[in-house]
Short mmCIF file of C-alpha atoms in Angstrom, two decimals:
data_model
loop_
_atom_site.label_atom_id
_atom_site.label_comp_id
_atom_site.label_asym_id
_atom_site.label_seq_id
_atom_site.Cartn_x
_atom_site.Cartn_y
_atom_site.Cartn_z
CA UNK Y 175 54.95 -35.60 -19.68
CA UNK Y 176 51.70 -34.16 -20.97
CA UNK Y 177 51.61 -31.81 -18.00
CA UNK Y 178 55.07 -30.48 -18.65
CA UNK Y 179 54.25 -30.08 -22.34
CA UNK Y 180 51.10 -28.15 -21.53
CA UNK Y 181 52.90 -25.97 -19.02
CA UNK Y 182 55.67 -25.10 -21.48
CA UNK Y 183 53.07 -24.46 -24.17
CA UNK Y 184 51.13 -22.17 -21.85
CA UNK Y 185 54.22 -20.14 -21.09
CA UNK Y 186 55.13 -19.96 -24.79
CA UNK Y 187 51.60 -18.91 -25.65
CA UNK Y 188 51.38 -16.15 -23.05
CA UNK Y 189 54.89 -14.81 -23.70
CA UNK Y 190 54.28 -14.67 -27.44
CA UNK Y 191 50.92 -13.00 -26.80
CA UNK Y 192 52.71 -10.33 -24.78
CA UNK Y 193 55.43 -9.81 -27.37
CA UNK Y 194 53.03 -9.49 -30.29
CA UNK Y 195 50.64 -7.22 -28.43
CA UNK Y 196 53.57 -5.00 -27.49
CA UNK Y 197 54.94 -5.02 -31.05
CA UNK Y 198 51.54 -4.22 -32.49
CA UNK Y 199 50.69 -1.41 -30.11
CA UNK Y 200 54.14 0.16 -30.41
CA UNK Y 201 53.58 0.48 -34.15
CA UNK Y 202 49.90 1.25 -34.32
CA UNK Y 203 50.32 4.26 -32.06
CA UNK Y 204 52.59 5.88 -34.63
CA UNK Y 205 51.32 5.03 -38.07
CA UNK Y 206 53.57 7.57 -39.77
CA UNK Y 207 56.55 5.57 -38.59
CA UNK Y 208 54.87 2.22 -39.26
CA UNK Y 209 54.42 3.24 -42.89
CA UNK Y 210 58.10 4.02 -43.24
CA UNK Y 211 59.32 0.89 -41.47
CA UNK Y 212 58.43 -1.60 -44.15
CA UNK Y 213 59.47 0.85 -46.84
CA UNK Y 214 62.96 1.04 -45.42
CA UNK Y 215 63.48 -2.65 -46.15
CA UNK Y 216 63.29 -1.82 -49.87
CA UNK Y 217 61.83 -5.20 -50.67
CA UNK Y 218 58.68 -4.12 -52.44
CA UNK Y 219 57.09 -1.12 -54.09
CA UNK Y 220 56.63 1.79 -51.66
CA UNK Y 221 52.89 1.79 -52.08
CA UNK Y 222 52.64 -1.87 -51.08
CA UNK Y 223 55.15 -1.41 -48.26
CA UNK Y 224 53.09 1.41 -46.77
CA UNK Y 225 49.94 -0.69 -46.75
CA UNK Y 226 51.70 -3.65 -45.16
CA UNK Y 227 53.24 -1.28 -42.62
CA UNK Y 228 49.77 -0.36 -41.43
CA UNK Y 229 48.03 -3.72 -41.75
CA UNK Y 230 50.82 -5.64 -40.03
CA UNK Y 231 50.56 -4.08 -36.54
CA UNK Y 232 46.79 -4.49 -36.55
CA UNK Y 233 47.10 -8.16 -37.40
CA UNK Y 234 49.78 -8.52 -34.73
CA UNK Y 235 47.45 -7.11 -32.10
CA UNK Y 236 44.65 -9.44 -33.16
CA UNK Y 237 46.88 -12.51 -33.13
CA UNK Y 238 48.32 -11.42 -29.79
CA UNK Y 239 44.81 -11.21 -28.33
CA UNK Y 240 43.86 -14.61 -29.75
CA UNK Y 241 46.97 -16.13 -28.20
CA UNK Y 242 46.20 -14.45 -24.92
CA UNK Y 243 42.76 -16.02 -24.70
CA UNK Y 244 43.96 -19.21 -26.35
CA UNK Y 245 41.53 -19.29 -29.25
CA UNK Y 246 42.59 -21.22 -32.32
CA UNK Y 247 46.09 -21.52 -30.93
CA UNK Y 248 47.34 -23.86 -33.63
CA UNK Y 249 46.10 -21.75 -36.53
CA UNK Y 250 47.33 -18.53 -34.91
CA UNK Y 251 50.71 -20.14 -34.27
CA UNK Y 252 50.91 -21.22 -37.91
CA UNK Y 253 50.23 -17.67 -39.10
CA UNK Y 254 52.75 -16.24 -36.64
CA UNK Y 255 55.38 -18.76 -37.69
CA UNK Y 256 54.97 -17.75 -41.32
CA UNK Y 257 55.19 -14.08 -40.32
CA UNK Y 258 58.35 -14.71 -38.31
CA UNK Y 259 59.93 -16.52 -41.25
CA UNK Y 260 59.17 -13.44 -43.35
CA UNK Y 261 60.64 -11.15 -40.66
CA UNK Y 262 63.79 -13.21 -40.42
CA UNK Y 263 64.09 -13.15 -44.18
CA UNK Y 264 63.58 -9.37 -44.22
CA UNK Y 265 66.19 -8.66 -41.56
CA UNK Y 266 68.68 -11.05 -43.13
CA UNK Y 267 68.16 -9.34 -46.45
CA UNK Y 268 69.06 -5.97 -44.89
CA UNK Y 269 72.11 -7.60 -43.41
CA UNK Y 270 73.18 -9.20 -46.70
CA UNK Y 271 72.55 -6.09 -48.77
CA UNK Y 272 74.29 -3.90 -46.23
CA UNK Y 273 71.32 -1.57 -45.85
CA UNK Y 274 71.25 0.24 -42.54
CA UNK Y 275 67.65 0.34 -41.49
CA UNK Y 276 65.91 -0.11 -38.21
CA UNK Y 277 64.12 -3.40 -37.72
CA UNK Y 278 61.00 -1.47 -36.80
CA UNK Y 279 59.73 -4.57 -35.10
CA UNK Y 280 58.65 -2.79 -31.93
CA UNK Y 281 57.90 0.54 -33.47
CA UNK Y 282 60.65 2.83 -34.58
CA UNK Y 283 62.17 5.99 -33.51
CA UNK Y 284 62.00 8.45 -36.38
CA UNK Y 285 65.56 9.12 -35.44
CA UNK Y 286 68.05 6.37 -36.00
CA UNK Y 287 71.04 6.84 -33.74
CA UNK Y 288 73.01 3.64 -33.90
CA UNK Y 289 73.65 0.90 -36.38
CA UNK Y 290 71.20 -1.96 -36.03
CA UNK Y 291 72.45 -5.30 -34.76
CA UNK Y 292 71.17 -7.74 -37.36
CA UNK Y 293 72.56 -10.96 -35.82
CA UNK Y 294 70.83 -10.14 -32.55
CA UNK Y 295 67.55 -9.40 -34.28
CA UNK Y 296 67.70 -12.60 -36.32
CA UNK Y 297 68.49 -14.54 -33.16
CA UNK Y 298 65.56 -12.98 -31.32
CA UNK Y 299 63.12 -13.75 -34.11
CA UNK Y 300 64.45 -17.30 -34.36
CA UNK Y 301 63.76 -17.86 -30.68
CA UNK Y 302 60.25 -16.55 -31.22
CA UNK Y 303 59.84 -18.85 -34.20
CA UNK Y 304 60.86 -21.76 -31.98
CA UNK Y 305 58.10 -20.84 -29.55
CA UNK Y 306 55.42 -20.51 -32.22
CA UNK Y 307 56.44 -23.76 -33.91
CA UNK Y 308 56.18 -25.45 -30.51
CA UNK Y 309 52.60 -24.20 -30.32
CA UNK Y 310 51.89 -25.51 -33.81
CA UNK Y 311 53.03 -28.97 -32.77
CA UNK Y 312 51.51 -28.93 -29.28
CA UNK Y 313 48.72 -26.34 -29.29
CA UNK Y 314 47.10 -27.70 -26.16
CA UNK Y 315 47.72 -25.28 -23.30
CA UNK Y 316 46.22 -24.40 -19.96
CA UNK Y 317 43.76 -21.56 -19.39
CA UNK Y 318 42.73 -21.42 -23.04
CA UNK Y 319 39.42 -20.98 -24.76
CA UNK Y 320 40.34 -23.92 -26.97
CA UNK Y 321 40.34 -26.08 -23.88
CA UNK Y 322 37.11 -24.67 -22.67
CA UNK Y 323 35.39 -25.27 -26.01
CA UNK Y 324 36.81 -28.76 -26.15
CA UNK Y 325 35.49 -29.56 -22.71
CA UNK Y 326 32.09 -28.21 -23.68
CA UNK Y 327 32.12 -30.24 -26.86
CA UNK Y 328 33.00 -33.30 -24.80
CA UNK Y 329 30.18 -32.57 -22.39
CA UNK Y 330 27.76 -32.24 -25.29
CA UNK Y 331 28.84 -35.56 -26.67
CA UNK Y 332 28.52 -37.18 -23.26
CA UNK Y 333 25.01 -35.94 -22.74
CA UNK Y 334 23.10 -38.00 -25.27
CA UNK Y 335 24.96 -40.99 -23.94
CA UNK Y 336 23.71 -40.40 -20.42
CA UNK Y 337 20.20 -39.91 -21.73
CA UNK Y 338 20.34 -43.30 -23.29
CA UNK Y 339 21.60 -44.64 -20.01
CA UNK Y 340 18.72 -42.99 -18.28
CA UNK Y 341 16.26 -44.71 -20.52
CA UNK Y 342 17.89 -48.02 -19.96
CA UNK Y 343 17.81 -47.55 -16.22
CA UNK Y 344 14.05 -47.05 -16.17
CA UNK M 59 21.54 -33.82 -9.38
CA UNK M 60 21.86 -36.78 -7.03
CA UNK M 61 19.19 -38.45 -9.10
CA UNK M 62 21.17 -38.39 -12.30
CA UNK M 63 24.22 -39.67 -10.52
CA UNK M 64 22.16 -42.52 -9.22
CA UNK M 65 21.04 -43.31 -12.69
CA UNK M 66 24.59 -43.49 -13.95
CA UNK M 67 25.74 -45.63 -11.13
CA UNK M 68 24.42 -49.03 -12.26
CA UNK M 69 26.02 -48.87 -15.71
CA UNK M 70 29.41 -48.21 -14.23
CA UNK M 71 29.53 -51.34 -12.22
CA UNK M 72 31.03 -53.81 -14.64
CA UNK M 73 34.76 -53.09 -14.83
CA UNK M 74 34.39 -49.51 -13.66
CA UNK M 75 37.96 -48.26 -13.75
CA UNK M 76 38.82 -50.11 -16.95
CA UNK M 77 35.88 -48.58 -18.74
CA UNK M 78 36.50 -45.08 -17.58
CA UNK M 79 40.08 -44.77 -18.74
CA UNK M 80 39.56 -45.21 -22.49
CA UNK M 81 36.90 -42.51 -22.48
CA UNK M 82 39.29 -40.08 -20.85
CA UNK M 83 42.09 -40.86 -23.24
CA UNK M 84 39.83 -40.23 -26.17
CA UNK M 85 38.65 -36.89 -24.89
CA UNK M 86 42.13 -35.74 -23.98
CA UNK M 87 43.41 -36.72 -27.39
CA UNK M 88 40.64 -34.75 -28.97
CA UNK M 89 41.38 -31.76 -26.78
CA UNK M 90 45.03 -31.85 -27.68
CA UNK M 91 44.12 -30.91 -31.20
CA UNK M 92 41.93 -28.09 -30.03
CA UNK M 93 38.57 -29.56 -29.31
CA UNK M 94 36.07 -31.77 -31.01
CA UNK M 95 35.88 -31.70 -34.79
CA UNK M 96 32.92 -29.35 -34.72
CA UNK M 97 34.41 -26.82 -32.37
CA UNK M 98 37.74 -27.03 -34.14
CA UNK M 99 36.16 -26.10 -37.40
CA UNK M 100 34.26 -23.32 -35.74
CA UNK M 101 37.43 -21.94 -34.15
CA UNK M 102 39.15 -22.07 -37.52
CA UNK M 103 36.36 -20.08 -39.09
CA UNK M 104 36.29 -17.53 -36.27
CA UNK M 105 40.06 -16.98 -36.33
CA UNK M 106 40.26 -16.83 -40.12
CA UNK M 107 37.42 -14.33 -40.39
CA UNK M 108 38.82 -12.15 -37.62
CA UNK M 109 42.17 -12.01 -39.40
CA UNK M 110 40.43 -11.22 -42.68
CA UNK M 111 38.34 -8.45 -41.12
CA UNK M 112 41.33 -6.81 -39.46
CA UNK M 113 43.37 -7.06 -42.64
CA UNK M 114 40.60 -5.43 -44.65
CA UNK M 115 40.07 -2.64 -42.13
CA UNK M 116 43.83 -2.04 -41.98
CA UNK M 117 44.00 -2.06 -45.74
CA UNK M 118 41.27 0.55 -46.04
CA UNK M 119 42.99 2.79 -43.49
CA UNK M 120 46.29 2.33 -45.30
CA UNK M 121 44.89 3.13 -48.72
CA UNK M 122 43.14 6.18 -47.33
CA UNK M 123 46.38 7.41 -45.82
CA UNK M 124 48.43 6.78 -48.93
CA UNK M 125 45.94 8.60 -51.10
CA UNK M 126 47.01 11.66 -49.11
CA UNK M 127 50.46 11.16 -50.52
CA UNK M 128 51.22 14.13 -52.72
CA UNK M 129 54.28 12.78 -54.52
CA UNK M 130 52.50 12.02 -57.77
CA UNK M 131 50.61 15.29 -57.66
CA UNK M 132 53.84 17.25 -57.52
CA UNK M 133 55.21 15.53 -60.61
CA UNK M 134 52.05 15.79 -62.68
CA UNK M 135 51.92 18.03 -65.75
CA UNK M 136 48.15 18.12 -65.84
CA UNK M 137 47.27 21.81 -65.81
CA UNK M 138 44.46 21.31 -63.31
CA UNK M 139 46.73 19.45 -60.92
CA UNK M 140 49.41 22.12 -61.25
CA UNK M 141 46.91 24.86 -60.46
CA UNK M 142 45.79 22.94 -57.39
CA UNK M 143 49.41 22.36 -56.41
CA UNK M 144 50.16 26.08 -56.52
CA UNK M 145 47.10 26.82 -54.43
CA UNK M 146 47.98 24.18 -51.84
CA UNK M 147 51.59 25.35 -51.60
CA UNK M 148 50.44 28.94 -51.14
CA UNK M 149 48.23 27.65 -48.34
CA UNK M 150 51.15 25.92 -46.64
CA UNK M 151 53.22 29.10 -46.85
CA UNK M 152 50.51 31.39 -45.53
CA UNK M 153 50.01 29.14 -42.50
CA UNK M 154 53.64 29.63 -41.46
CA UNK M 155 54.08 32.23 -38.70
CA UNK M 156 55.90 35.40 -39.77
CA UNK M 157 58.77 34.68 -37.37
CA UNK M 158 59.66 31.68 -39.52
CA UNK M 159 59.61 33.56 -42.75
CA UNK M 160 63.08 34.93 -42.23
CA UNK M 161 66.24 32.97 -42.70
CA UNK M 162 69.92 33.53 -43.27
CA UNK M 163 72.61 31.32 -44.67
CA UNK M 164 75.93 30.89 -42.91
CA UNK M 165 78.66 28.44 -43.91
CA UNK M 166 77.53 26.22 -41.02
CA UNK M 167 73.78 26.21 -41.27
CA UNK M 168 70.59 27.85 -42.37
CA UNK M 169 69.40 29.97 -39.48
CA UNK M 170 65.71 30.41 -38.76
CA UNK M 171 64.70 32.61 -35.86
CA UNK M 172 66.58 34.80 -33.42
CA UNK M 173 70.26 33.73 -33.58
CA UNK M 174 70.73 34.80 -29.94
CA UNK M 175 67.94 32.57 -28.65
CA UNK M 176 68.90 30.49 -25.66
CA UNK M 177 67.89 27.17 -27.22
CA UNK M 178 69.74 26.12 -30.34
CA UNK M 179 68.15 23.31 -32.30
CA UNK M 180 70.37 21.66 -34.90
CA UNK M 181 68.56 19.60 -37.51
CA UNK M 182 70.42 17.53 -40.09
CA UNK M 183 68.17 16.54 -42.97
CA UNK M 184 68.13 15.24 -46.49
CA UNK M 185 65.24 16.53 -48.61
CA UNK M 186 64.80 13.01 -50.04
CA UNK M 187 64.62 11.31 -46.63
CA UNK M 188 61.12 10.09 -45.71
CA UNK M 189 61.92 9.99 -41.99
CA UNK M 190 62.94 13.68 -42.16
CA UNK M 191 59.59 14.45 -43.72
CA UNK M 192 57.80 12.44 -41.05
CA UNK M 193 59.87 13.99 -38.25
CA UNK M 194 59.11 17.52 -39.35
CA UNK M 195 55.45 16.77 -39.98
CA UNK M 196 55.22 15.50 -36.43
CA UNK M 197 57.31 18.18 -34.76
CA UNK M 198 56.71 21.30 -36.84
CA UNK M 199 54.16 22.76 -34.41
CA UNK M 200 56.62 22.39 -31.52
CA UNK M 201 59.52 23.86 -33.49
CA UNK M 202 57.45 26.72 -34.82
CA UNK M 203 56.04 27.58 -31.42
CA UNK M 204 59.52 27.68 -29.90
CA UNK M 205 60.86 29.95 -32.65
CA UNK M 206 57.78 32.17 -32.57
CA UNK M 207 58.17 32.63 -28.82
CA UNK M 208 61.82 33.57 -29.33
CA UNK M 209 62.93 30.67 -27.14
CA UNK M 210 64.69 28.76 -29.88
CA UNK M 211 66.62 29.22 -33.08
CA UNK M 212 66.72 26.54 -35.76
CA UNK M 213 70.05 25.70 -37.32
CA UNK M 214 69.18 23.50 -40.25
CA UNK M 215 71.84 21.51 -42.07
CA UNK M 216 70.55 20.06 -45.33
CA UNK M 217 72.85 17.35 -46.69
CA UNK M 218 72.82 15.09 -49.73
CA UNK M 219 73.36 11.51 -48.66
CA UNK M 220 70.52 9.97 -50.67
CA UNK M 221 71.47 11.05 -54.17
CA UNK M 222 71.53 7.44 -55.28
CA UNK M 223 67.85 7.14 -54.34
CA UNK M 224 66.48 9.20 -57.23
CA UNK M 225 67.34 7.20 -60.33
CA UNK M 226 70.36 9.28 -61.20
CA UNK M 227 68.64 12.66 -60.93
CA UNK M 228 70.46 13.53 -57.67
CA UNK M 229 67.31 14.87 -56.08
CA UNK M 230 68.95 15.28 -52.67
CA UNK M 231 71.59 17.62 -54.08
CA UNK M 232 69.24 19.60 -56.26
CA UNK M 233 66.56 20.01 -53.62
CA UNK M 234 69.23 20.77 -51.03
CA UNK M 235 70.67 23.46 -53.24
CA UNK M 236 67.17 24.83 -53.86
CA UNK M 237 66.37 25.19 -50.16
CA UNK M 238 69.61 27.13 -49.70
CA UNK M 239 68.51 29.40 -52.55
CA UNK M 240 65.20 29.91 -50.75
CA UNK M 241 67.00 30.46 -47.45
CA UNK M 242 68.98 33.32 -48.99
CA UNK M 243 65.71 35.05 -49.69
CA UNK M 244 64.34 34.43 -46.22
CA UNK M 245 61.86 31.73 -47.15
CA UNK M 246 63.67 28.57 -46.11
CA UNK M 247 61.07 27.26 -43.69
CA UNK M 248 57.92 27.61 -45.81
CA UNK M 249 59.76 26.33 -48.88
CA UNK M 250 61.26 23.26 -47.21
CA UNK M 251 57.88 22.56 -45.66
CA UNK M 252 56.32 22.56 -49.12
CA UNK M 253 59.08 20.37 -50.55
CA UNK M 254 58.54 17.82 -47.80
CA UNK M 255 54.85 17.83 -48.49
CA UNK M 256 55.53 16.94 -52.11
CA UNK M 257 58.58 14.81 -51.42
CA UNK M 258 59.16 12.39 -54.29
CA UNK M 259 59.25 8.66 -53.63
CA UNK M 260 62.61 7.09 -53.02
CA UNK M 261 63.96 5.40 -56.14
CA UNK M 262 61.77 7.61 -58.29
CA UNK M 263 62.91 10.45 -60.51
CA UNK M 264 62.67 13.22 -57.99
CA UNK M 265 61.16 16.57 -58.94
CA UNK M 266 62.54 18.50 -61.90
CA UNK M 267 64.27 21.84 -61.37
CA UNK M 268 61.32 23.47 -63.08
CA UNK M 269 59.01 22.00 -60.50
CA UNK M 270 61.30 23.08 -57.68
CA UNK M 271 61.07 26.61 -59.07
CA UNK M 272 57.31 26.40 -59.47
CA UNK M 273 56.82 25.32 -55.86
CA UNK M 274 59.10 28.17 -54.80
CA UNK M 275 57.06 30.66 -56.78
CA UNK M 276 53.89 29.42 -55.11
CA UNK M 277 55.55 29.98 -51.74
CA UNK M 278 56.29 33.55 -52.78
CA UNK M 279 59.81 33.20 -54.16
CA UNK M 280 59.01 34.95 -57.40
CA UNK M 281 62.37 36.61 -57.99
CA UNK M 282 64.53 35.78 -60.99
CA UNK M 283 67.48 35.28 -58.68
CA UNK M 284 65.74 32.34 -57.01
CA UNK M 285 64.87 30.78 -60.35
CA UNK M 286 68.43 31.12 -61.63
CA UNK M 287 69.85 29.87 -58.35
CA UNK M 288 67.73 26.69 -58.51
CA UNK M 289 68.28 26.06 -62.21
CA UNK M 290 72.04 26.55 -61.95
CA UNK M 291 72.21 24.51 -58.75
CA UNK M 292 74.20 27.47 -57.53
CA UNK M 293 74.33 26.21 -53.93
CA UNK M 294 75.45 22.70 -54.79
CA UNK M 295 78.87 23.44 -53.32
CA UNK M 296 77.32 24.52 -50.02
CA UNK M 297 75.43 21.23 -49.83
CA UNK M 298 78.54 19.23 -50.69
CA UNK M 299 80.44 20.98 -47.92
CA UNK M 300 77.60 20.38 -45.47
CA UNK M 301 77.58 16.70 -46.40
CA UNK M 302 81.31 16.58 -45.64
CA UNK M 303 80.68 18.26 -42.28
CA UNK M 304 78.02 15.66 -41.59
CA UNK M 305 80.47 12.82 -42.14
CA UNK M 306 83.23 14.65 -40.25
CA UNK M 307 80.90 14.96 -37.25
CA UNK M 308 80.57 11.17 -37.37
CA UNK M 309 76.89 11.47 -38.14
CA UNK M 310 75.36 8.78 -40.33
CA UNK M 311 71.61 9.06 -40.39
CA UNK M 312 69.01 11.68 -41.14
CA UNK M 313 67.24 13.19 -39.41
CA UNK M 314 69.67 13.92 -36.64
CA UNK M 315 68.48 16.49 -34.13
CA UNK M 316 70.33 18.21 -31.31
CA UNK M 317 68.86 20.55 -28.74
CA UNK M 318 71.72 22.62 -27.30
CA UNK M 319 74.06 19.78 -28.24
CA UNK M 320 71.93 17.04 -26.74
CA UNK M 321 71.00 14.46 -29.35
CA UNK M 322 67.38 13.41 -29.65
CA UNK M 323 66.93 9.65 -29.84
CA UNK M 324 63.22 8.91 -29.63
CA UNK M 325 62.01 11.28 -32.27
CA UNK M 326 58.82 11.98 -30.36
CA UNK M 327 57.21 15.33 -29.78
CA UNK M 328 57.39 14.78 -26.02
CA UNK M 329 61.12 14.29 -26.19
CA UNK M 330 61.62 17.45 -28.23
CA UNK M 331 59.32 19.52 -26.04
CA UNK M 332 60.99 18.52 -22.80
CA UNK M 333 64.45 19.02 -24.31
CA UNK M 334 63.50 22.54 -25.35
CA UNK M 335 62.00 23.25 -21.94
CA UNK M 336 65.10 21.93 -20.19
CA UNK M 337 67.43 23.95 -22.41
CA UNK M 338 65.38 27.11 -21.95
CA UNK M 339 65.32 26.84 -18.15
#
C-alpha cells in the first residue's frame, strides 16, 4: 500500500516537474510573448499583467526544479495547486466571457491561427491539479531530497541513542 | 565498524524483533511528512526563500522591461517629453533603410518594396494589437533585410478589429487611416514602426489625431496633405474595406502573416526566415 502510494507519488512528482519546467522555459525564452500572454486574459491592469507574465515562468522553473529533486514537495505542491486553481479560473473566465485568447501556458505563438479549445485546456489543468493535490496529501516519494534529509535526520537522532548504549555496554 | 555493531548487539537481545518494529514505524511516519521536524522546517524555509528570491528577481526584470514602455510618453503633453518623443521618432525613421521609405497604396494593400519581387509577404495588422507590435519588433530586421535585398515585397493590410479596445476613441480606425495617409506619401514603414513603438495600451484612450500628426511630422511627413488626411480620417473607408476583406478571407486574428500564400503559425524569426528562403529559391 505504502509502496504503491510512493510509486504513484514519484511518477506524479516527476511528470509535474517535467511539465512545469517545459512551461517555464517555453515562456522565459520569449519574454515579449510572456508579457502579452497574461495581458490577453484582461483580468487585471496591463502593468500588473506584464509583471506577472514575466515572474510566472521563472517561478514555474524554480518549482519544477524543486519537484525534480524532491525538495519541500508538500509546500511546492501546495503552491502549484493554488497556481493551477488560478489558471483554471483564468481559462474558464476567457471561456465564459467569450474572449478568444491563447492559453499561453506553454509559451505562445505571436500568431494565433486557430480558436483555442477551452474545455480541453481546463481538463488538462484539472488533471494536473489532481496530481499536485495528490502530492500535497502524500508528499513522500522515492528518489527525493526530502527522503534523504529525513533519513539523515533519523540517523542523527539515532546516534546519541547508540552513544548511550555504548556507555552502558562498558 | 564491527566494534560498534558488537556494542549494539547486547541491547537488542530482549524481544529483538518486537523492539525494532516500533522504531521503524516512527521513522517512516516522520519521513512521510517530509523528514524530522527540524529538517522539515529547514526545507520550508529554503523553499519559501527560493520562491521569494526568484519572484523578486523576476519582478525587477519585469519592471525594468515595462519602464521601456513608451505608451505614456506618447500621450504626455509635457513639453520636454514631447521634444524627446520627436527626437526618438526621428531616430527610428533615420534607422530605416532607404528601400523601405517608399510605399504605394492599392485597394488591396500597402506595398513596400519592389512589387515584382519573387517573395510576397502579406501582413494583416491592427495598429492597436500588441501582438502585432511584438511580431514586428521581433521580425523587422528580417523583413527589412529581405526588402532591402529586393527578394521580398511587403503587402501590408491594416485593419480595424480592435476599435472597442480604446474607450470609444476608435484608435484602430484612426491609426489605420493615418498609416494609409503616410503610405500615400511613401513613408508607411517608418511611420507604422513609430506608431508601434508608441502604441497605446489596450482599453486606454489611444493617441489623439494631433499626436498621430506630430509623430508623422517627426518621421518626416511634414506636408499639409498628411495633416489634413489624418485629421479628416480621410482613409477611414479604405480601412473599413480592408476589415471587410479580412473577414471575407475568413481571417480572425492579427497578426496574420503569409509568405507567398503560406501562413506563418509559429511567429518566430526562424520560421519567417526559412519561409522567405524557401519562397525565394
